[in-house]
Amino acid sequence: KRAITTCLLLLALGGNPIQAAVTPPQDVVQDTSTRMLDALRKNRAMIDREPGRLYDLVDQIVLPNFDFELMSRWVLGRAWQQATPEQRRQFTEEFRVLLVRTYAKALLEYSNEAIRVLPQSGAADGDEVTIKTEVRPKTGQPVQINYSMHLGNDAWKVYDVTVDGVSLVTNYRGTFATQIRDKGMDAVIADLRQRNARIAR
């Protein structure tokens, strides 16, 4: 009876149980940024001794809020449709590792700076929204970092990051399109794997 009453109250307020449970995208970005920067500051000495711990922290805190499969689809474009299920799986995994490590090193540079989530100019456009943030370094101009997000499986997930107007997905899309045309999907996956191995050293 209590569950039915709750549903009726939510409907009367213009919502539903699923929508009420979804964390707003601004809160997702703010909470993740705060937790990540706090973890970097607290563990800085450990990270300096063991750089691999940085990736572990990003995996634990940031990874759950990114949709790497959707990012891989967008980056590959038509090549995604032509790839085998195994090629898609391998590419998504290697691309995820590359993005996590690139993003982790960038975050480490800003670990002593403040990241501010800017006010939204309007409500989310259906199931997509762009959350704008600003990093204020001690010297120099603020850095604009925007997160394109979509609502899927009752949670807001990031599918692109734009830094000072440069889209991560668009930037990689052109690179991979050329490589796939010249060398093929398997060679691109192998190159990604080697690149990740070098970064991990």
PDB file of N, CA and C in Angstrom, residues 45-122:
ATOM      1  N   ALA A  45      51.196  11.715  -2.703  1.00  0.00           N
ATOM      2  CA  ALA A  45      52.488  11.102  -2.387  1.00  0.00           C
ATOM      3  C   ALA A  45      52.550   9.662  -2.897  1.00  0.00           C
ATOM      4  N   MET A  46      51.446   8.931  -2.712  1.00  0.00           N
ATOM      5  CA  MET A  46      51.392   7.551  -3.173  1.00  0.00           C
ATOM      6  C   MET A  46      51.464   7.489  -4.700  1.00  0.00           C
ATOM      7  N   ILE A  47      50.765   8.404  -5.378  1.00  0.00           N
ATOM      8  CA  ILE A  47      50.771   8.426  -6.841  1.00  0.00           C
ATOM      9  C   ILE A  47      52.164   8.743  -7.369  1.00  0.00           C
ATOM     10  N   ASP A  48      52.880   9.649  -6.684  1.00  0.00           N
ATOM     11  CA  ASP A  48      54.243   9.969  -7.103  1.00  0.00           C
ATOM     12  C   ASP A  48      55.149   8.737  -7.015  1.00  0.00           C
ATOM     13  N   ARG A  49      54.907   7.890  -5.996  1.00  0.00           N
ATOM     14  CA  ARG A  49      55.707   6.666  -5.841  1.00  0.00           C
ATOM     15  C   ARG A  49      55.259   5.571  -6.803  1.00  0.00           C
ATOM     16  N   GLU A  50      53.927   5.458  -6.969  1.00  0.00           N
ATOM     17  CA  GLU A  50      53.354   4.408  -7.816  1.00  0.00           C
ATOM     18  C   GLU A  50      52.348   5.040  -8.782  1.00  0.00           C
ATOM     19  N   PRO A  51      52.807   5.513  -9.943  1.00  0.00           N
ATOM     20  CA  PRO A  51      51.922   6.209 -10.889  1.00  0.00           C
ATOM     21  C   PRO A  51      50.701   5.396 -11.311  1.00  0.00           C
ATOM     22  N   GLY A  52      50.818   4.078 -11.300  1.00  0.00           N
ATOM     23  CA  GLY A  52      49.683   3.245 -11.707  1.00  0.00           C
ATOM     24  C   GLY A  52      48.467   3.403 -10.820  1.00  0.00           C
ATOM     25  N   ARG A  53      48.677   3.853  -9.573  1.00  0.00           N
ATOM     26  CA  ARG A  53      47.542   4.052  -8.658  1.00  0.00           C
ATOM     27  C   ARG A  53      46.607   5.150  -9.152  1.00  0.00           C
ATOM     28  N   LEU A  54      47.149   6.077  -9.934  1.00  0.00           N
ATOM     29  CA  LEU A  54      46.324   7.154 -10.485  1.00  0.00           C
ATOM     30  C   LEU A  54      45.202   6.576 -11.340  1.00  0.00           C
ATOM     31  N   TYR A  55      45.553   5.595 -12.183  1.00  0.00           N
ATOM     32  CA  TYR A  55      44.553   4.987 -13.058  1.00  0.00           C
ATOM     33  C   TYR A  55      43.513   4.202 -12.257  1.00  0.00           C
ATOM     34  N   ASP A  56      43.949   3.606 -11.141  1.00  0.00           N
ATOM     35  CA  ASP A  56      43.007   2.880 -10.291  1.00  0.00           C
ATOM     36  C   ASP A  56      41.960   3.826  -9.718  1.00  0.00           C
ATOM     37  N   LEU A  57      42.404   5.007  -9.293  1.00  0.00           N
ATOM     38  CA  LEU A  57      41.475   5.985  -8.735  1.00  0.00           C
ATOM     39  C   LEU A  57      40.470   6.455  -9.784  1.00  0.00           C
ATOM     40  N   VAL A  58      40.960   6.717 -10.991  1.00  0.00           N
ATOM     41  CA  VAL A  58      40.066   7.159 -12.069  1.00  0.00           C
ATOM     42  C   VAL A  58      39.075   6.050 -12.420  1.00  0.00           C
ATOM     43  N   ASP A  59      39.558   4.808 -12.454  1.00  0.00           N
ATOM     44  CA  ASP A  59      38.669   3.668 -12.727  1.00  0.00           C
ATOM     45  C   ASP A  59      37.530   3.604 -11.706  1.00  0.00           C
ATOM     46  N   GLN A  60      37.868   3.815 -10.443  1.00  0.00           N
ATOM     47  CA  GLN A  60      36.881   3.679  -9.377  1.00  0.00           C
ATOM     48  C   GLN A  60      35.889   4.835  -9.344  1.00  0.00           C
ATOM     49  N   ILE A  61      36.376   6.050  -9.572  1.00  0.00           N
ATOM     50  CA  ILE A  61      35.541   7.240  -9.361  1.00  0.00           C
ATOM     51  C   ILE A  61      34.912   7.762 -10.652  1.00  0.00           C
ATOM     52  N   VAL A  62      35.695   7.809 -11.730  1.00  0.00           N
ATOM     53  CA  VAL A  62      35.226   8.437 -12.975  1.00  0.00           C
ATOM     54  C   VAL A  62      34.577   7.440 -13.919  1.00  0.00           C
ATOM     55  N   LEU A  63      35.178   6.281 -14.065  1.00  0.00           N
ATOM     56  CA  LEU A  63      34.762   5.291 -15.063  1.00  0.00           C
ATOM     57  C   LEU A  63      33.265   5.004 -15.084  1.00  0.00           C
ATOM     58  N   PRO A  64      32.613   4.837 -13.920  1.00  0.00           N
ATOM     59  CA  PRO A  64      31.183   4.502 -13.948  1.00  0.00           C
ATOM     60  C   PRO A  64      30.299   5.556 -14.619  1.00  0.00           C
ATOM     61  N   ASN A  65      30.817   6.774 -14.787  1.00  0.00           N
ATOM     62  CA  ASN A  65      29.999   7.861 -15.345  1.00  0.00           C
ATOM     63  C   ASN A  65      30.267   8.128 -16.826  1.00  0.00           C
ATOM     64  N   PHE A  66      31.064   7.273 -17.472  1.00  0.00           N
ATOM     65  CA  PHE A  66      31.349   7.419 -18.897  1.00  0.00           C
ATOM     66  C   PHE A  66      30.753   6.251 -19.679  1.00  0.00           C
ATOM     67  N   ASP A  67      30.196   6.542 -20.834  1.00  0.00           N
ATOM     68  CA  ASP A  67      29.657   5.503 -21.721  1.00  0.00           C
ATOM     69  C   ASP A  67      30.688   5.246 -22.820  1.00  0.00           C
ATOM     70  N   PHE A  68      31.631   4.342 -22.550  1.00  0.00           N
ATOM     71  CA  PHE A  68      32.726   4.117 -23.481  1.00  0.00           C
ATOM     72  C   PHE A  68      32.281   3.403 -24.758  1.00  0.00           C
ATOM     73  N   GLU A  69      31.240   2.598 -24.676  1.00  0.00           N
ATOM     74  CA  GLU A  69      30.763   1.936 -25.890  1.00  0.00           C
ATOM     75  C   GLU A  69      30.181   2.963 -26.858  1.00  0.00           C
ATOM     76  N   LEU A  70      29.379   3.888 -26.341  1.00  0.00           N
ATOM     77  CA  LEU A  70      28.815   4.928 -27.206  1.00  0.00           C
ATOM     78  C   LEU A  70      29.928   5.815 -27.764  1.00  0.00           C
ATOM     79  N   MET A  71      30.924   6.149 -26.946  1.00  0.00           N
ATOM     80  CA  MET A  71      32.051   6.952 -27.418  1.00  0.00           C
ATOM     81  C   MET A  71      32.786   6.219 -28.539  1.00  0.00           C
ATOM     82  N   SER A  72      32.962   4.917 -28.388  1.00  0.00           N
ATOM     83  CA  SER A  72      33.650   4.125 -29.411  1.00  0.00           C
ATOM     84  C   SER A  72      32.848   4.096 -30.702  1.00  0.00           C
ATOM     85  N   ARG A  73      31.531   3.969 -30.588  1.00  0.00           N
ATOM     86  CA  ARG A  73      30.672   3.974 -31.781  1.00  0.00           C
ATOM     87  C   ARG A  73      30.811   5.284 -32.540  1.00  0.00           C
ATOM     88  N   TRP A  74      30.763   6.373 -31.809  1.00  0.00           N
ATOM     89  CA  TRP A  74      30.844   7.688 -32.449  1.00  0.00           C
ATOM     90  C   TRP A  74      32.214   7.926 -33.057  1.00  0.00           C
ATOM     91  N   VAL A  75      33.247   7.487 -32.362  1.00  0.00           N
ATOM     92  CA  VAL A  75      34.606   7.693 -32.858  1.00  0.00           C
ATOM     93  C   VAL A  75      34.844   6.894 -34.138  1.00  0.00           C
ATOM     94  N   LEU A  76      34.343   5.671 -34.184  1.00  0.00           N
ATOM     95  CA  LEU A  76      34.571   4.824 -35.362  1.00  0.00           C
ATOM     96  C   LEU A  76      33.614   5.142 -36.506  1.00  0.00           C
ATOM     97  N   GLY A  77      32.435   5.675 -36.195  1.00  0.00           N
ATOM     98  CA  GLY A  77      31.479   6.002 -37.259  1.00  0.00           C
ATOM     99  C   GLY A  77      31.087   4.780 -38.063  1.00  0.00           C
ATOM    100  N   ARG A  78      31.220   4.854 -39.377  1.00  0.00           N
ATOM    101  CA  ARG A  78      30.822   3.758 -40.255  1.00  0.00           C
ATOM    102  C   ARG A  78      31.646   2.493 -39.983  1.00  0.00           C
ATOM    103  N   ALA A  79      32.874   2.658 -39.544  1.00  0.00           N
ATOM    104  CA  ALA A  79      33.741   1.498 -39.286  1.00  0.00           C
ATOM    105  C   ALA A  79      33.181   0.627 -38.172  1.00  0.00           C
ATOM    106  N   TRP A  80      32.412   1.205 -37.252  1.00  0.00           N
ATOM    107  CA  TRP A  80      31.799   0.413 -36.179  1.00  0.00           C
ATOM    108  C   TRP A  80      30.828  -0.601 -36.763  1.00  0.00           C
ATOM    109  N   GLN A  81      30.040  -0.180 -37.746  1.00  0.00           N
ATOM    110  CA  GLN A  81      29.066  -1.075 -38.371  1.00  0.00           C
ATOM    111  C   GLN A  81      29.755  -2.201 -39.130  1.00  0.00           C
ATOM    112  N   GLN A  82      30.928  -1.924 -39.657  1.00  0.00           N
ATOM    113  CA  GLN A  82      31.653  -2.917 -40.451  1.00  0.00           C
ATOM    114  C   GLN A  82      32.518  -3.842 -39.599  1.00  0.00           C
ATOM    115  N   ALA A  83      32.757  -3.471 -38.353  1.00  0.00           N
ATOM    116  CA  ALA A  83      33.618  -4.265 -37.472  1.00  0.00           C
ATOM    117  C   ALA A  83      32.877  -5.489 -36.939  1.00  0.00           C
ATOM    118  N   THR A  84      33.631  -6.528 -36.618  1.00  0.00           N
ATOM    119  CA  THR A  84      33.047  -7.721 -36.009  1.00  0.00           C
ATOM    120  C   THR A  84      32.774  -7.441 -34.527  1.00  0.00           C
ATOM    121  N   PRO A  85      31.906  -8.242 -33.885  1.00  0.00           N
ATOM    122  CA  PRO A  85      31.661  -8.047 -32.445  1.00  0.00           C
ATOM    123  C   PRO A  85      32.951  -8.096 -31.622  1.00  0.00           C
ATOM    124  N   GLU A  86      33.894  -8.971 -31.987  1.00  0.00           N
ATOM    125  CA  GLU A  86      35.147  -9.063 -31.245  1.00  0.00           C
ATOM    126  C   GLU A  86      36.016  -7.824 -31.468  1.00  0.00           C
ATOM    127  N   GLN A  87      36.036  -7.317 -32.696  1.00  0.00           N
ATOM    128  CA  GLN A  87      36.785  -6.087 -32.962  1.00  0.00           C
ATOM    129  C   GLN A  87      36.189  -4.911 -32.183  1.00  0.00           C
ATOM    130  N   ARG A  88      34.872  -4.847 -32.117  1.00  0.00           N
ATOM    131  CA  ARG A  88      34.221  -3.787 -31.354  1.00  0.00           C
ATOM    132  C   ARG A  88      34.602  -3.874 -29.877  1.00  0.00           C
ATOM    133  N   ARG A  89      34.581  -5.100 -29.337  1.00  0.00           N
ATOM    134  CA  ARG A  89      34.914  -5.292 -27.929  1.00  0.00           C
ATOM    135  C   ARG A  89      36.355  -4.880 -27.648  1.00  0.00           C
ATOM    136  N   GLN A  90      37.288  -5.323 -28.500  1.00  0.00           N
ATOM    137  CA  GLN A  90      38.699  -5.010 -28.291  1.00  0.00           C
ATOM    138  C   GLN A  90      38.969  -3.518 -28.444  1.00  0.00           C
ATOM    139  N   PHE A  91      38.358  -2.909 -29.469  1.00  0.00           N
ATOM    140  CA  PHE A  91      38.577  -1.471 -29.667  1.00  0.00           C
ATOM    141  C   PHE A  91      38.044  -0.687 -28.477  1.00  0.00           C
ATOM    142  N   THR A  92      36.826  -1.012 -28.023  1.00  0.00           N
ATOM    143  CA  THR A  92      36.220  -0.295 -26.902  1.00  0.00           C
ATOM    144  C   THR A  92      37.096  -0.392 -25.661  1.00  0.00           C
ATOM    145  N   GLU A  93      37.650  -1.577 -25.399  1.00  0.00           N
ATOM    146  CA  GLU A  93      38.496  -1.759 -24.224  1.00  0.00           C
ATOM    147  C   GLU A  93      39.780  -0.949 -24.329  1.00  0.00           C
ATOM    148  N   GLU A  94      40.445  -1.000 -25.487  1.00  0.00           N
ATOM    149  CA  GLU A  94      41.701  -0.260 -25.647  1.00  0.00           C
ATOM    150  C   GLU A  94      41.463   1.247 -25.676  1.00  0.00           C
ATOM    151  N   PHE A  95      40.368   1.664 -26.295  1.00  0.00           N
ATOM    152  CA  PHE A  95      40.041   3.094 -26.336  1.00  0.00           C
ATOM    153  C   PHE A  95      39.710   3.590 -24.933  1.00  0.00           C
ATOM    154  N   ARG A  96      39.015   2.765 -24.154  1.00  0.00           N
ATOM    155  CA  ARG A  96      38.707   3.109 -22.763  1.00  0.00           C
ATOM    156  C   ARG A  96      39.993   3.331 -21.965  1.00  0.00           C
ATOM    157  N   VAL A  97      40.945   2.412 -22.118  1.00  0.00           N
ATOM    158  CA  VAL A  97      42.212   2.528 -21.393  1.00  0.00           C
ATOM    159  C   VAL A  97      42.934   3.817 -21.791  1.00  0.00           C
ATOM    160  N   LEU A  98      42.952   4.102 -23.102  1.00  0.00           N
ATOM    161  CA  LEU A  98      43.621   5.319 -23.591  1.00  0.00           C
ATOM    162  C   LEU A  98      42.973   6.568 -22.996  1.00  0.00           C
ATOM    163  N   LEU A  99      41.643   6.632 -23.021  1.00  0.00           N
ATOM    164  CA  LEU A  99      40.951   7.812 -22.516  1.00  0.00           C
ATOM    165  C   LEU A  99      41.137   7.966 -21.010  1.00  0.00           C
ATOM    166  N   VAL A 100      41.056   6.866 -20.280  1.00  0.00           N
ATOM    167  CA  VAL A 100      41.209   6.926 -18.827  1.00  0.00           C
ATOM    168  C   VAL A 100      42.588   7.456 -18.467  1.00  0.00           C
ATOM    169  N   ARG A 101      43.614   6.962 -19.144  1.00  0.00           N
ATOM    170  CA  ARG A 101      44.978   7.387 -18.806  1.00  0.00           C
ATOM    171  C   ARG A 101      45.256   8.821 -19.245  1.00  0.00           C
ATOM    172  N   THR A 102      44.717   9.214 -20.404  1.00  0.00           N
ATOM    173  CA  THR A 102      44.872  10.595 -20.852  1.00  0.00           C
ATOM    174  C   THR A 102      44.151  11.545 -19.900  1.00  0.00           C
ATOM    175  N   TYR A 103      42.929  11.185 -19.539  1.00  0.00           N
ATOM    176  CA  TYR A 103      42.105  12.005 -18.651  1.00  0.00           C
ATOM    177  C   TYR A 103      42.736  12.076 -17.260  1.00  0.00           C
ATOM    178  N   ALA A 104      43.291  10.950 -16.805  1.00  0.00           N
ATOM    179  CA  ALA A 104      43.907  10.900 -15.473  1.00  0.00           C
ATOM    180  C   ALA A 104      45.082  11.864 -15.376  1.00  0.00           C
ATOM    181  N   LYS A 105      45.937  11.868 -16.384  1.00  0.00           N
ATOM    182  CA  LYS A 105      47.109  12.752 -16.358  1.00  0.00           C
ATOM    183  C   LYS A 105      46.693  14.221 -16.425  1.00  0.00           C
ATOM    184  N   ALA A 106      45.631  14.494 -17.180  1.00  0.00           N
ATOM    185  CA  ALA A 106      45.132  15.870 -17.250  1.00  0.00           C
ATOM    186  C   ALA A 106      44.586  16.306 -15.888  1.00  0.00           C
ATOM    187  N   LEU A 107      43.848  15.403 -15.233  1.00  0.00           N
ATOM    188  CA  LEU A 107      43.303  15.723 -13.916  1.00  0.00           C
ATOM    189  C   LEU A 107      44.401  15.986 -12.899  1.00  0.00           C
ATOM    190  N   LEU A 108      45.480  15.223 -13.002  1.00  0.00           N
ATOM    191  CA  LEU A 108      46.581  15.381 -12.061  1.00  0.00           C
ATOM    192  C   LEU A 108      47.167  16.792 -12.153  1.00  0.00           C
ATOM    193  N   GLU A 109      47.190  17.344 -13.365  1.00  0.00           N
ATOM    194  CA  GLU A 109      47.707  18.708 -13.553  1.00  0.00           C
ATOM    195  C   GLU A 109      46.821  19.745 -12.856  1.00  0.00           C
ATOM    196  N   TYR A 110      45.511  19.433 -12.768  1.00  0.00           N
ATOM    197  CA  TYR A 110      44.568  20.387 -12.186  1.00  0.00           C
ATOM    198  C   TYR A 110      44.206  20.035 -10.744  1.00  0.00           C
ATOM    199  N   SER A 111      44.943  19.108 -10.134  1.00  0.00           N
ATOM    200  CA  SER A 111      44.553  18.612  -8.807  1.00  0.00           C
ATOM    201  C   SER A 111      44.551  19.704  -7.739  1.00  0.00           C
ATOM    202  N   ASN A 112      45.320  20.765  -7.938  1.00  0.00           N
ATOM    203  CA  ASN A 112      45.362  21.848  -6.951  1.00  0.00           C
ATOM    204  C   ASN A 112      44.503  23.048  -7.354  1.00  0.00           C
ATOM    205  N   GLU A 113      43.730  22.871  -8.432  1.00  0.00           N
ATOM    206  CA  GLU A 113      42.888  23.973  -8.904  1.00  0.00           C
ATOM    207  C   GLU A 113      41.426  23.727  -8.525  1.00  0.00           C
ATOM    208  N   ALA A 114      40.619  24.753  -8.688  1.00  0.00           N
ATOM    209  CA  ALA A 114      39.187  24.641  -8.417  1.00  0.00           C
ATOM    210  C   ALA A 114      38.442  24.392  -9.719  1.00  0.00           C
ATOM    211  N   ILE A 115      37.534  23.417  -9.694  1.00  0.00           N
ATOM    212  CA  ILE A 115      36.684  23.139 -10.851  1.00  0.00           C
ATOM    213  C   ILE A 115      35.262  23.554 -10.491  1.00  0.00           C
ATOM    214  N   ARG A 116      34.707  24.441 -11.294  1.00  0.00           N
ATOM    215  CA  ARG A 116      33.379  24.979 -11.003  1.00  0.00           C
ATOM    216  C   ARG A 116      32.398  24.571 -12.092  1.00  0.00           C
ATOM    217  N   VAL A 117      31.275  23.993 -11.682  1.00  0.00           N
ATOM    218  CA  VAL A 117      30.206  23.669 -12.617  1.00  0.00           C
ATOM    219  C   VAL A 117      29.395  24.932 -12.857  1.00  0.00           C
ATOM    220  N   LEU A 118      29.324  25.367 -14.117  1.00  0.00           N
ATOM    221  CA  LEU A 118      28.645  26.618 -14.444  1.00  0.00           C
ATOM    222  C   LEU A 118      27.131  26.422 -14.457  1.00  0.00           C
ATOM    223  N   PRO A 119      26.379  27.479 -14.181  1.00  0.00           N
ATOM    224  CA  PRO A 119      24.913  27.381 -14.184  1.00  0.00           C
ATOM    225  C   PRO A 119      24.391  26.964 -15.556  1.00  0.00           C
ATOM    226  N   GLN A 120      23.341  26.173 -15.545  1.00  0.00           N
ATOM    227  CA  GLN A 120      22.699  25.748 -16.782  1.00  0.00           C
ATOM    228  C   GLN A 120      21.857  26.875 -17.363  1.00  0.00           C
ATOM    229  N   SER A 121      21.922  27.023 -18.690  1.00  0.00           N
ATOM    230  CA  SER A 121      21.127  28.065 -19.351  1.00  0.00           C
ATOM    231  C   SER A 121      19.691  27.617 -19.562  1.00  0.00           C
ATOM    232  N   GLY A 122      19.449  26.309 -19.412  1.00  0.00           N
ATOM    233  CA  GLY A 122      18.099  25.786 -19.592  1.00  0.00           C
ATOM    234  C   GLY A 122      18.050  24.352 -19.138  1.00  0.00           C
TER     235      GLY A 122
END
